[in-house]
Structures are given as C-alpha cells and as structure tokens.
PDB file of C-alpha atoms in Angstrom:
ATOM      1  CA  MET M  44     157.415  16.736 115.676  1.00  0.00           C
ATOM      2  CA  LYS M  45     155.977  15.012 112.807  1.00  0.00           C
ATOM      3  CA  ILE M  46     155.976  17.043 109.522  1.00  0.00           C
ATOM      4  CA  VAL M  47     153.310  15.476 106.593  1.00  0.00           C
ATOM      5  CA  VAL M  48     153.719  17.857 103.578  1.00  0.00           C
ATOM      6  CA  LEU M  49     151.377  16.048 101.189  1.00  0.00           C
ATOM      7  CA  ASP M  50     151.598  17.666  97.870  1.00  0.00           C
ATOM      8  CA  ARG M  51     155.219  18.433  97.395  1.00  0.00           C
ATOM      9  CA  ASN M  52     154.828  18.475  93.304  1.00  0.00           C
ATOM     10  CA  THR M  53     152.863  22.072  93.421  1.00  0.00           C
ATOM     11  CA  ILE M  54     156.568  23.558  94.389  1.00  0.00           C
ATOM     12  CA  GLY M  55     157.898  21.720  91.926  1.00  0.00           C
ATOM     13  CA  PHE M  56     160.641  19.064  92.652  1.00  0.00           C
ATOM     14  CA  ASP M  57     163.401  22.172  91.463  1.00  0.00           C
ATOM     15  CA  ILE M  58     163.327  23.201  95.398  1.00  0.00           C
ATOM     16  CA  ALA M  59     164.510  21.669  97.892  1.00  0.00           C
ATOM     17  CA  MET M  60     162.635  20.824 100.887  1.00  0.00           C
ATOM     18  CA  GLU M  61     165.521  22.013 103.348  1.00  0.00           C
ATOM     19  CA  PRO M  62     163.859  23.479 105.637  1.00  0.00           C
ATOM     20  CA  ILE M  63     161.163  22.080 106.461  1.00  0.00           C
ATOM     21  CA  GLU M  64     163.128  19.109 107.019  1.00  0.00           C
ATOM     22  CA  ARG M  65     165.555  21.106 109.461  1.00  0.00           C
ATOM     23  CA  LEU M  66     162.451  20.893 111.762  1.00  0.00           C
ATOM     24  CA  GLY M  67     161.129  17.400 112.493  1.00  0.00           C
ATOM     25  CA  GLU M  68     160.653  14.259 111.928  1.00  0.00           C
ATOM     26  CA  CYS M  69     159.308  14.576 107.774  1.00  0.00           C
ATOM     27  CA  GLU M  70     157.265  12.792 105.720  1.00  0.00           C
ATOM     28  CA  ILE M  71     157.168  14.604 102.187  1.00  0.00           C
ATOM     29  CA  TYR M  72     154.526  13.201  99.798  1.00  0.00           C
ATOM     30  CA  ASP M  73     154.468  13.493  95.776  1.00  0.00           C
ATOM     31  CA  ASP M  74     150.970  13.988  95.782  1.00  0.00           C
ATOM     32  CA  THR M  75     148.355  12.419  97.357  1.00  0.00           C
ATOM     33  CA  GLU M  76     145.038  11.917  96.308  1.00  0.00           C
ATOM     34  CA  GLN M  77     141.298  12.861  98.188  1.00  0.00           C
ATOM     35  CA  SER M  78     140.560   9.737  99.200  1.00  0.00           C
ATOM     36  CA  GLU M  79     144.213   9.041 101.315  1.00  0.00           C
ATOM     37  CA  ILE M  80     144.410  12.135 103.365  1.00  0.00           C
ATOM     38  CA  ALA M  81     143.544  10.967 106.231  1.00  0.00           C
ATOM     39  CA  GLU M  82     145.927   8.319 107.050  1.00  0.00           C
ATOM     40  CA  ALA M  83     149.392  10.523 105.604  1.00  0.00           C
ATOM     41  CA  ILE M  84     148.188  12.929 108.607  1.00  0.00           C
ATOM     42  CA  TRP M  85     146.673  10.650 111.313  1.00  0.00           C
ATOM     43  CA  ASP M  86     150.015  10.441 113.378  1.00  0.00           C
ATOM     44  CA  ALA M  87     150.915  14.473 112.026  1.00  0.00           C
ATOM     45  CA  GLU M  88     151.401  16.903 114.252  1.00  0.00           C
ATOM     46  CA  VAL M  89     151.600  19.513 111.169  1.00  0.00           C
ATOM     47  CA  CYS M  90     150.110  18.880 107.932  1.00  0.00           C
ATOM     48  CA  VAL M  91     151.483  21.273 104.805  1.00  0.00           C
ATOM     49  CA  THR M  92     149.268  21.228 102.099  1.00  0.00           C
ATOM     50  CA  ASN M  93     148.977  23.706  98.415  1.00  0.00           C
ATOM     51  CA  LYS M  94     145.695  22.995  97.341  1.00  0.00           C
ATOM     52  CA  LYS M  95     144.004  19.633  99.590  1.00  0.00           C
ATOM     53  CA  VAL M  96     141.184  19.991 100.785  1.00  0.00           C
ATOM     54  CA  LEU M  97     141.167  19.862 104.649  1.00  0.00           C
ATOM     55  CA  GLY M  98     137.983  19.580 106.184  1.00  0.00           C
ATOM     56  CA  GLU M  99     136.214  17.485 109.391  1.00  0.00           C
ATOM     57  CA  ARG M 100     136.969  14.580 107.450  1.00  0.00           C
ATOM     58  CA  GLU M 101     140.158  14.601 106.520  1.00  0.00           C
ATOM     59  CA  LEU M 102     140.649  15.525 109.885  1.00  0.00           C
ATOM     60  CA  LYS M 103     139.094  13.912 112.519  1.00  0.00           C
ATOM     61  CA  ASP M 104     141.189  11.096 112.701  1.00  0.00           C
ATOM     62  CA  ALA M 105     143.941  13.258 113.202  1.00  0.00           C
ATOM     63  CA  LYS M 106     144.437  12.970 116.978  1.00  0.00           C
ATOM     64  CA  LYS M 107     147.922  14.769 117.822  1.00  0.00           C
ATOM     65  CA  LEU M 108     147.250  17.613 114.473  1.00  0.00           C
ATOM     66  CA  LYS M 109     148.675  20.918 115.459  1.00  0.00           C
ATOM     67  CA  LEU M 110     149.575  23.288 113.511  1.00  0.00           C
ATOM     68  CA  ILE M 111     148.008  23.170 109.215  1.00  0.00           C
ATOM     69  CA  CYS M 112     150.704  24.669 107.360  1.00  0.00           C
ATOM     70  CA  LEU M 113     149.110  26.264 103.718  1.00  0.00           C
ATOM     71  CA  PHE M 114     151.922  26.535 100.946  1.00  0.00           C
ATOM     72  CA  ALA M 115     149.884  29.379 100.044  1.00  0.00           C
ATOM     73  CA  THR M 116     147.828  32.831 100.435  1.00  0.00           C
ATOM     74  CA  GLY M 117     143.824  31.400  99.780  1.00  0.00           C
ATOM     75  CA  PHE M 118     142.970  29.758 102.636  1.00  0.00           C
ATOM     76  CA  ASN M 119     139.581  27.660 101.128  1.00  0.00           C
ATOM     77  CA  ASN M 120     140.695  24.530 100.834  1.00  0.00           C
ATOM     78  CA  VAL M 121     140.522  24.946 104.502  1.00  0.00           C
ATOM     79  CA  ASP M 122     137.305  23.845 106.759  1.00  0.00           C
ATOM     80  CA  THR M 123     139.083  26.929 109.347  1.00  0.00           C
ATOM     81  CA  ASP M 124     135.561  26.522 111.721  1.00  0.00           C
ATOM     82  CA  TYR M 125     136.282  23.307 112.070  1.00  0.00           C
ATOM     83  CA  CYS M 126     140.112  23.843 113.052  1.00  0.00           C
ATOM     84  CA  ARG M 127     138.767  26.062 115.342  1.00  0.00           C
ATOM     85  CA  LYS M 128     136.628  23.904 117.239  1.00  0.00           C
ATOM     86  CA  ARG M 129     139.903  20.895 117.081  1.00  0.00           C
ATOM     87  CA  GLY M 130     141.874  23.816 118.265  1.00  0.00           C
ATOM     88  CA  ILE M 131     144.199  23.393 115.405  1.00  0.00           C
ATOM     89  CA  ARG M 132     146.132  26.496 114.167  1.00  0.00           C
ATOM     90  CA  VAL M 133     146.354  27.711 110.360  1.00  0.00           C
ATOM     91  CA  ARG M 134     149.104  29.624 108.752  1.00  0.00           C
ATOM     92  CA  ASN M 135     148.902  30.611 105.248  1.00  0.00           C
ATOM     93  CA  LEU M 136     151.419  32.858 103.252  1.00  0.00           C
ATOM     94  CA  LYS M 137     151.970  36.786 102.327  1.00  0.00           C
ATOM     95  CA  ASN M 138     153.826  38.753 100.149  1.00  0.00           C
ATOM     96  CA  TYR M 139     155.324  35.390  99.401  1.00  0.00           C
ATOM     97  CA  CYS M 140     154.523  36.256  95.135  1.00  0.00           C
ATOM     98  CA  THR M 141     153.424  39.720  94.486  1.00  0.00           C
ATOM     99  CA  GLU M 142     156.936  40.805  92.174  1.00  0.00           C
ATOM    100  CA  SER M 143     156.095  36.661  90.279  1.00  0.00           C
ATOM    101  CA  VAL M 144     152.747  37.679  90.369  1.00  0.00           C
ATOM    102  CA  CYS M 145     152.584  41.207  88.702  1.00  0.00           C
ATOM    103  CA  GLN M 146     155.672  40.381  86.015  1.00  0.00           C
ATOM    104  CA  HIS M 147     153.141  37.765  84.739  1.00  0.00           C
ATOM    105  CA  THR M 148     150.156  39.678  84.629  1.00  0.00           C
ATOM    106  CA  PHE M 149     152.525  42.301  81.930  1.00  0.00           C
ATOM    107  CA  ALA M 150     153.431  38.319  80.238  1.00  0.00           C
ATOM    108  CA  LEU M 151     150.144  37.716  79.342  1.00  0.00           C
ATOM    109  CA  LEU M 152     149.604  41.374  78.479  1.00  0.00           C
ATOM    110  CA  PHE M 153     151.603  41.477  76.021  1.00  0.00           C
ATOM    111  CA  SER M 154     151.532  37.949  74.805  1.00  0.00           C
ATOM    112  CA  LEU M 155     148.108  39.071  74.167  1.00  0.00           C
ATOM    113  CA  ILE M 156     147.800  42.376  72.768  1.00  0.00           C
ATOM    114  CA  GLU M 157     151.668  42.005  70.525  1.00  0.00           C
ATOM    115  CA  SER M 158     150.255  38.720  69.549  1.00  0.00           C
ATOM    116  CA  ILE M 159     153.917  37.247  70.153  1.00  0.00           C
ATOM    117  CA  GLY M 160     153.117  34.086  69.423  1.00  0.00           C
ATOM    118  CA  TYR M 161     152.320  34.900  65.866  1.00  0.00           C
ATOM    119  CA  TYR M 162     154.509  36.688  64.639  1.00  0.00           C
ATOM    120  CA  ASP M 163     157.096  34.315  66.505  1.00  0.00           C
ATOM    121  CA  ASP M 164     155.150  31.360  64.240  1.00  0.00           C
ATOM    122  CA  PHE M 165     156.010  33.997  61.364  1.00  0.00           C
ATOM    123  CA  VAL M 166     159.408  34.028  60.937  1.00  0.00           C
ATOM    124  CA  LYS M 167     160.459  30.486  61.925  1.00  0.00           C
ATOM    125  CA  SER M 168     158.225  29.162  60.022  1.00  0.00           C
ATOM    126  CA  GLY M 169     159.749  30.743  56.610  1.00  0.00           C
ATOM    127  CA  ARG M 170     156.338  33.041  55.961  1.00  0.00           C
ATOM    128  CA  TYR M 171     158.750  35.912  56.685  1.00  0.00           C
ATOM    129  CA  SER M 172     161.644  35.161  54.194  1.00  0.00           C
ATOM    130  CA  GLU M 173     159.179  35.093  51.691  1.00  0.00           C
ATOM    131  CA  SER M 174     157.686  37.606  52.257  1.00  0.00           C
ATOM    132  CA  GLY M 175     160.168  39.705  51.049  1.00  0.00           C
ATOM    133  CA  THR M 176     159.367  42.757  53.030  1.00  0.00           C
ATOM    134  CA  ALA M 177     161.075  43.820  55.594  1.00  0.00           C
ATOM    135  CA  ASN M 178     157.850  44.005  57.791  1.00  0.00           C
ATOM    136  CA  HIS M 179     154.807  42.200  58.771  1.00  0.00           C
ATOM    137  CA  LEU M 180     152.119  43.800  60.309  1.00  0.00           C
ATOM    138  CA  GLY M 181     149.955  41.027  60.019  1.00  0.00           C
ATOM    139  CA  ARG M 182     148.520  41.403  62.929  1.00  0.00           C
ATOM    140  CA  PRO M 183     147.695  44.844  65.397  1.00  0.00           C
ATOM    141  CA  PHE M 184     149.021  46.073  68.717  1.00  0.00           C
ATOM    142  CA  PHE M 185     148.690  48.893  70.538  1.00  0.00           C
ATOM    143  CA  GLU M 186     150.489  51.489  73.015  1.00  0.00           C
ATOM    144  CA  ILE M 187     149.863  50.844  76.989  1.00  0.00           C
ATOM    145  CA  ALA M 188     150.438  54.510  77.129  1.00  0.00           C
ATOM    146  CA  GLY M 189     147.561  56.876  77.403  1.00  0.00           C
ATOM    147  CA  LYS M 190     145.101  53.596  78.047  1.00  0.00           C
ATOM    148  CA  ARG M 191     142.910  53.757  81.545  1.00  0.00           C
ATOM    149  CA  TRP M 192     144.020  50.698  82.878  1.00  0.00           C
ATOM    150  CA  GLY M 193     141.563  48.985  85.352  1.00  0.00           C
ATOM    151  CA  ILE M 194     142.170  47.488  88.860  1.00  0.00           C
ATOM    152  CA  VAL M 195     139.983  45.056  90.456  1.00  0.00           C
ATOM    153  CA  GLY M 196     141.521  44.280  94.278  1.00  0.00           C
ATOM    154  CA  MET M 197     143.667  46.494  95.007  1.00  0.00           C
ATOM    155  CA  GLY M 198     146.234  44.329  97.379  1.00  0.00           C
ATOM    156  CA  ASN M 199     149.956  44.041  97.277  1.00  0.00           C
ATOM    157  CA  ILE M 200     149.600  42.034  93.656  1.00  0.00           C
ATOM    158  CA  GLY M 201     146.871  45.182  92.658  1.00  0.00           C
ATOM    159  CA  ARG M 202     149.465  47.950  94.113  1.00  0.00           C
ATOM    160  CA  ALA M 203     152.168  45.798  92.734  1.00  0.00           C
ATOM    161  CA  VAL M 204     150.731  45.744  89.319  1.00  0.00           C
ATOM    162  CA  ALA M 205     149.633  49.686  88.991  1.00  0.00           C
ATOM    163  CA  LYS M 206     152.766  51.123  89.536  1.00  0.00           C
ATOM    164  CA  ALA M 207     154.602  49.302  87.655  1.00  0.00           C
ATOM    165  CA  ALA M 208     151.640  50.298  84.757  1.00  0.00           C
ATOM    166  CA  GLU M 209     151.167  54.036  85.259  1.00  0.00           C
ATOM    167  CA  ALA M 210     155.828  53.224  84.690  1.00  0.00           C
ATOM    168  CA  PHE M 211     154.085  52.770  81.166  1.00  0.00           C
ATOM    169  CA  GLY M 212     152.173  55.373  80.830  1.00  0.00           C
ATOM    170  CA  ALA M 213     148.566  54.490  81.875  1.00  0.00           C
ATOM    171  CA  LYS M 214     145.622  55.781  84.164  1.00  0.00           C
ATOM    172  CA  VAL M 215     144.937  52.939  86.457  1.00  0.00           C
ATOM    173  CA  PHE M 216     141.970  53.609  88.471  1.00  0.00           C
ATOM    174  CA  TYR M 217     140.887  50.721  90.524  1.00  0.00           C
ATOM    175  CA  ALA M 218     137.287  48.990  92.487  1.00  0.00           C
ATOM    176  CA  SER M 219     136.744  47.846  96.124  1.00  0.00           C
ATOM    177  CA  VAL M 220     135.542  44.795  96.509  1.00  0.00           C
ATOM    178  CA  SER M 221     135.197  44.509 100.121  1.00  0.00           C
ATOM    179  CA  GLY M 222     134.641  47.647 100.223  1.00  0.00           C
ATOM    180  CA  ALA M 223     137.369  48.589 103.099  1.00  0.00           C
ATOM    181  CA  GLU M 224     138.424  52.182 102.707  1.00  0.00           C
ATOM    182  CA  ARG M 225     141.621  52.217 102.287  1.00  0.00           C
ATOM    183  CA  GLU M 226     143.970  55.728 101.345  1.00  0.00           C
ATOM    184  CA  GLU M 227     145.675  55.153  97.909  1.00  0.00           C
ATOM    185  CA  LYS M 228     147.202  57.067  95.247  1.00  0.00           C
ATOM    186  CA  TRP M 229     144.155  55.957  92.821  1.00  0.00           C
ATOM    187  CA  GLU M 230     140.583  56.692  91.938  1.00  0.00           C
ATOM    188  CA  ARG M 231     138.087  54.644  93.741  1.00  0.00           C
ATOM    189  CA  VAL M 232     135.315  53.828  91.538  1.00  0.00           C
ATOM    190  CA  SER M 233     132.398  51.765  91.028  1.00  0.00           C
ATOM    191  CA  LEU M 234     133.245  48.494  89.455  1.00  0.00           C
ATOM    192  CA  GLU M 235     130.147  49.817  86.305  1.00  0.00           C
ATOM    193  CA  ARG M 236     132.820  52.716  86.060  1.00  0.00           C
ATOM    194  CA  LEU M 237     135.930  50.691  85.933  1.00  0.00           C
ATOM    195  CA  ALA M 238     134.225  48.357  83.264  1.00  0.00           C
ATOM    196  CA  ARG M 239     132.242  50.976  81.092  1.00  0.00           C
ATOM    197  CA  GLU M 240     136.048  53.366  81.667  1.00  0.00           C
ATOM    198  CA  SER M 241     139.182  50.431  81.385  1.00  0.00           C
ATOM    199  CA  ASP M 242     140.918  50.024  78.496  1.00  0.00           C
ATOM    200  CA  ILE M 243     142.725  47.644  80.757  1.00  0.00           C
ATOM    201  CA  ILE M 244     141.448  45.515  83.078  1.00  0.00           C
ATOM    202  CA  SER M 245     143.167  43.221  85.865  1.00  0.00           C
ATOM    203  CA  ILE M 246     141.539  40.839  88.365  1.00  0.00           C
ATOM    204  CA  HIS M 247     143.928  40.172  91.180  1.00  0.00           C
ATOM    205  CA  SER M 248     140.917  39.837  94.408  1.00  0.00           C
ATOM    206  CA  PRO M 249     140.629  36.446  96.136  1.00  0.00           C
ATOM    207  CA  LEU M 250     137.637  34.128  96.029  1.00  0.00           C
ATOM    208  CA  ASN M 251     135.343  34.783  98.498  1.00  0.00           C
ATOM    209  CA  GLU M 252     131.496  35.180  98.792  1.00  0.00           C
ATOM    210  CA  LYS M 253     131.810  38.571  97.885  1.00  0.00           C
ATOM    211  CA  THR M 254     134.390  38.242  94.656  1.00  0.00           C
ATOM    212  CA  GLU M 255     132.432  34.660  93.519  1.00  0.00           C
ATOM    213  CA  ASN M 256     131.082  35.036  90.115  1.00  0.00           C
ATOM    214  CA  LEU M 257     131.960  38.498  90.574  1.00  0.00           C
ATOM    215  CA  ILE M 258     132.680  39.190  86.487  1.00  0.00           C
ATOM    216  CA  ASP M 259     130.082  38.087  84.612  1.00  0.00           C
ATOM    217  CA  LYS M 260     127.868  38.587  81.789  1.00  0.00           C
ATOM    218  CA  SER M 261     126.924  41.971  82.263  1.00  0.00           C
ATOM    219  CA  PHE M 262     130.525  42.733  84.022  1.00  0.00           C
ATOM    220  CA  PHE M 263     131.365  41.930  79.311  1.00  0.00           C
ATOM    221  CA  GLU M 264     128.095  44.281  77.595  1.00  0.00           C
ATOM    222  CA  LYS M 265     129.508  46.884  79.851  1.00  0.00           C
ATOM    223  CA  MET M 266     133.209  46.734  78.719  1.00  0.00           C
ATOM    224  CA  LYS M 267     134.135  48.202  75.368  1.00  0.00           C
ATOM    225  CA  ALA M 268     134.908  46.120  72.372  1.00  0.00           C
ATOM    226  CA  SER M 269     138.475  47.642  72.230  1.00  0.00           C
ATOM    227  CA  ALA M 270     139.351  46.287  76.207  1.00  0.00           C
ATOM    228  CA  VAL M 271     141.673  42.986  77.035  1.00  0.00           C
ATOM    229  CA  LEU M 272     141.014  41.458  80.467  1.00  0.00           C
ATOM    230  CA  ILE M 273     143.623  40.115  82.722  1.00  0.00           C
ATOM    231  CA  ASN M 274     142.148  37.077  85.696  1.00  0.00           C
ATOM    232  CA  VAL M 275     146.073  36.660  87.878  1.00  0.00           C
ATOM    233  CA  GLY M 276     143.205  36.385  90.685  1.00  0.00           C
ATOM    234  CA  ARG M 277     141.250  33.075  90.835  1.00  0.00           C
ATOM    235  CA  GLY M 278     139.519  31.627  88.433  1.00  0.00           C
ATOM    236  CA  ALA M 279     135.258  31.487  90.600  1.00  0.00           C
ATOM    237  CA  VAL M 280     136.028  35.189  90.052  1.00  0.00           C
ATOM    238  CA  VAL M 281     134.845  35.543  86.119  1.00  0.00           C
ATOM    239  CA  VAL M 282     132.568  32.956  84.676  1.00  0.00           C
ATOM    240  CA  SER M 283     134.539  31.415  82.251  1.00  0.00           C
ATOM    241  CA  GLU M 284     131.460  30.467  79.891  1.00  0.00           C
ATOM    242  CA  ASP M 285     130.908  34.490  79.492  1.00  0.00           C
ATOM    243  CA  LEU M 286     134.190  35.299  78.979  1.00  0.00           C
ATOM    244  CA  ALA M 287     133.872  32.477  75.886  1.00  0.00           C
ATOM    245  CA  GLU M 288     131.001  34.229  74.938  1.00  0.00           C
ATOM    246  CA  ALA M 289     132.537  37.594  75.145  1.00  0.00           C
ATOM    247  CA  VAL M 290     135.760  36.584  73.037  1.00  0.00           C
ATOM    248  CA  GLU M 291     133.943  34.807  70.755  1.00  0.00           C
ATOM    249  CA  LYS M 292     131.410  37.301  70.192  1.00  0.00           C
ATOM    250  CA  GLY M 293     133.703  40.283  70.158  1.00  0.00           C
ATOM    251  CA  ILE M 294     132.508  41.419  72.973  1.00  0.00           C
ATOM    252  CA  ILE M 295     135.212  42.522  74.469  1.00  0.00           C
ATOM    253  CA  TRP M 296     138.891  42.586  72.329  1.00  0.00           C
ATOM    254  CA  GLY M 297     140.989  40.115  74.260  1.00  0.00           C
ATOM    255  CA  ALA M 298     142.009  37.898  77.376  1.00  0.00           C
ATOM    256  CA  ALA M 299     143.921  35.938  79.862  1.00  0.00           C
ATOM    257  CA  SER M 300     143.461  33.670  82.167  1.00  0.00           C
ATOM    258  CA  ASP M 301     145.938  31.408  85.097  1.00  0.00           C
ATOM    259  CA  VAL M 302     143.185  30.117  86.854  1.00  0.00           C
ATOM    260  CA  TYR M 303     140.364  28.878  86.940  1.00  0.00           C
ATOM    261  CA  LYS M 304     137.020  27.439  88.373  1.00  0.00           C
ATOM    262  CA  LYS M 305     138.033  24.322  88.387  1.00  0.00           C
ATOM    263  CA  GLU M 306     141.848  22.889  88.606  1.00  0.00           C
ATOM    264  CA  PRO M 307     142.772  22.344  85.334  1.00  0.00           C
ATOM    265  CA  LEU M 308     140.330  22.838  83.280  1.00  0.00           C
ATOM    266  CA  ASP M 309     137.514  20.801  81.659  1.00  0.00           C
ATOM    267  CA  LYS M 310     138.863  19.524  78.005  1.00  0.00           C
ATOM    268  CA  ASP M 311     135.941  20.447  76.846  1.00  0.00           C
ATOM    269  CA  ASP M 312     135.353  23.781  79.220  1.00  0.00           C
ATOM    270  CA  ALA M 313     134.474  26.462  77.847  1.00  0.00           C
ATOM    271  CA  LEU M 314     137.060  28.646  77.480  1.00  0.00           C
ATOM    272  CA  LEU M 315     139.149  25.674  75.519  1.00  0.00           C
ATOM    273  CA  ARG M 316     135.999  25.596  72.345  1.00  0.00           C
ATOM    274  CA  ILE M 317     136.197  29.471  71.164  1.00  0.00           C
ATOM    275  CA  LYS M 318     136.409  29.769  67.649  1.00  0.00           C
ATOM    276  CA  THR M 319     138.803  32.613  68.228  1.00  0.00           C
ATOM    277  CA  PRO M 320     141.493  31.870  70.239  1.00  0.00           C
ATOM    278  CA  GLU M 321     144.308  33.721  69.023  1.00  0.00           C
ATOM    279  CA  ARG M 322     142.827  36.434  71.253  1.00  0.00           C
ATOM    280  CA  LEU M 323     141.786  33.905  74.405  1.00  0.00           C
ATOM    281  CA  ILE M 324     145.453  33.227  76.277  1.00  0.00           C
ATOM    282  CA  LEU M 325     145.626  31.314  78.972  1.00  0.00           C
ATOM    283  CA  THR M 326     149.084  29.366  81.223  1.00  0.00           C
ATOM    284  CA  PRO M 327     148.046  27.038  84.060  1.00  0.00           C
ATOM    285  CA  HIS M 328     148.126  28.743  87.627  1.00  0.00           C
ATOM    286  CA  ILE M 329     151.424  29.299  87.046  1.00  0.00           C
ATOM    287  CA  ALA M 330     151.804  33.293  87.495  1.00  0.00           C
ATOM    288  CA  TRP M 331     153.090  32.705  91.809  1.00  0.00           C
ATOM    289  CA  GLY M 332     156.204  30.557  90.877  1.00  0.00           C
ATOM    290  CA  SER M 333     159.165  32.580  89.614  1.00  0.00           C
ATOM    291  CA  THR M 334     161.661  30.495  90.859  1.00  0.00           C
ATOM    292  CA  GLU M 335     162.322  33.063  93.285  1.00  0.00           C
ATOM    293  CA  ALA M 336     158.959  32.918  94.889  1.00  0.00           C
ATOM    294  CA  ARG M 337     157.948  29.470  95.499  1.00  0.00           C
ATOM    295  CA  LYS M 338     161.909  29.006  96.965  1.00  0.00           C
ATOM    296  CA  ARG M 339     160.192  32.164  99.663  1.00  0.00           C
ATOM    297  CA  CYS M 340     156.915  29.800 100.177  1.00  0.00           C
ATOM    298  CA  VAL M 341     159.154  26.891 101.643  1.00  0.00           C
ATOM    299  CA  GLU M 342     161.605  29.033 103.409  1.00  0.00           C
ATOM    300  CA  GLU M 343     158.126  31.545 104.949  1.00  0.00           C
ATOM    301  CA  THR M 344     156.247  28.060 105.713  1.00  0.00           C
ATOM    302  CA  ALA M 345     159.539  27.302 107.643  1.00  0.00           C
ATOM    303  CA  GLN M 346     159.303  29.722 109.793  1.00  0.00           C
ATOM    304  CA  ASN M 347     155.770  29.676 110.143  1.00  0.00           C
ATOM    305  CA  ILE M 348     156.191  25.947 111.847  1.00  0.00           C
ATOM    306  CA  ALA M 349     159.117  28.202 113.172  1.00  0.00           C
ATOM    307  CA  ALA M 350     157.626  29.942 115.268  1.00  0.00           C
ATOM    308  CA  PHE M 351     154.551  28.060 115.260  1.00  0.00           C
ATOM    309  CA  ILE M 352     156.680  25.250 117.881  1.00  0.00           C
ATOM    310  CA  ALA M 353     158.782  28.810 119.527  1.00  0.00           C
ATOM    311  CA  GLY M 354     155.224  29.974 120.974  1.00  0.00           C
ATOM    312  CA  LYS M 355     154.780  32.396 118.861  1.00  0.00           C
ATOM    313  CA  GLU M 356     152.122  34.226 116.177  1.00  0.00           C
ATOM    314  CA  ARG M 357     152.795  33.969 113.274  1.00  0.00           C
ATOM    315  CA  ASN M 358     150.622  34.325 109.563  1.00  0.00           C
ATOM    316  CA  ASP M 359     147.952  33.160 111.453  1.00  0.00           C
ATOM    317  CA  VAL M 360     144.075  32.552 109.973  1.00  0.00           C
ATOM    318  CA  TRP M 361     142.878  32.096 113.265  1.00  0.00           C
TER     319      TRP M 361
END
C-alpha cells in the first residue's frame, strides 16, 4: 500500500515517522505546495496530512486513493462530501493532545496575568539589581482562586481545563455552543451569562457554522473590564479585529491566543498592531504540540491506517 505524507513538518522533525513507514511504501514530503498535491498523491492509496486542503481539485485524479488520515482532530480542510461520493474514507484523531492543550491553556494564562515576561526582563536587564529593594511589584497580578471560569466548548479538553481550574480554586461553569444535552458536573449557562459573569474565559470549541465569529464585539462588550480571554480552540471562533480593539481600549483586561483565522498570521493583522502588547500573549498554534502529543499523533495515525488495512473501523469521520 502506497502512503503519501504531505506535510511532515507540521509534526516536527524530532518525531519519527517509523510507525507509519512500517505499514507500506511511504513517500514523505516535508511540505507540499497546494498546487503540487494532485501530483504528489496521484498513485497513493493513503494520504496523510495535517493542514493541507483536500478538495475535488486535489483528489479527482487520485484514482487509487482509498483513505485520508489527518494528523489532527479537525477535518474542515477536507471535502468530506466529495470523499463520500468517491468512497474515500476519512479518519481523524481523538484525544491525543488533551493534556498538552490543557497545560498550554494555563501557560498562556499565567504568562498573561502574572506578567512573567515583564518580571523576567526586569531581573535579567539588571534593573532589579539596581533597584535597591527586595520586591518589585511594577505590574499587579491576581489569583485564580475564587474567580469564575467560563468554558466555551465542554469536550474532553474543556473538561480537563475545568478540573484543573477547580484545583486552583476557581468556580467553573460553561456554555454549550452545539446545544447538545449532556450530563456534566458543572453548571451550564447561556453564552451571554458566561460573558457577563466570567473572570476568565477559555475557548475549546471546534470551528463550524455555529461557532465561526461567535466571539465578537458584542460579546466583549458584555465581559467584565477585569476579565481575560484565552483561545486555544480555533482562530475563526473569535473576530480578531474585535479582540484587538477590546484589549487596546481596555474593554477587557487582556487576552491570549494560540490560534488564528489565517495561519500563519499576516504581518498587518490587527493583533500585531495593538498599542498595549503587554496585555496580549500570542503563540504560534503550539498548544497541541507537546513531544508526547506529537508522538501519539503519529502512533494513532498509524493505527488508523493499520485498522483500515485490516478492514476495521477506527476514528472514521464518515
């Protein structure tokens, strides 16, 4: 079975592809230009990708293609309707990065509310040594204990964050964007109430027609001026121009984001132009990418392929 990996660079070159390579003839590209995908997969039976867009234009000449595997949970970059017509199976990953994203959520929060970068620079720059005082409290920070933490998207990652937030003494509640009725130990509230009452809001929802541009100017205007927003879900869930305005004008205290509507960010993106950068922490879509999570990513993808070869269902999108 011929397996083509289109964007190995998205997993990191420190992670071995051996679990996949054992399964067949492998052609692994560090990266593939969008215009080169059709040629790269024309004789493949399995295509593996993370971020590449796979639509009819890319897939129509791949007559042998039987399976698309994603190095990811999200699959909005694949035209699943076309794949159904062609009989091409699509498989994704589940729960491989829960711990990593949960941990990064708190890393972003601590960096933001405790001004870690500022205080680190204060010491390393020599200003602390010159200050003549044992303490420097140039920027205030607050405790998580006793705060209300609102979660948008109570899936596996949302639940992990909720448990960790409670361990720090926060009171957790959540809003369900999907509208699904599920038994949770935390109180479910409306999105409007979550905006109004939360001290900390973290976003863990997928991107779909219900969540695109969900967090916009009207949402920020309902938030407390002392509140912070953390987005580790999908970039397009938040209107970035509205977020930049909310931070810069002090409508909210601050924000942190690991995801963006367009990745990588354009150099003139509103988030890169705000005049209060100390109240905005940005990371380049790495929340999912701990070493352990990336190893699981490859291993789980290999298991998806092996199950397909054996005629078994596993993590089928359809």
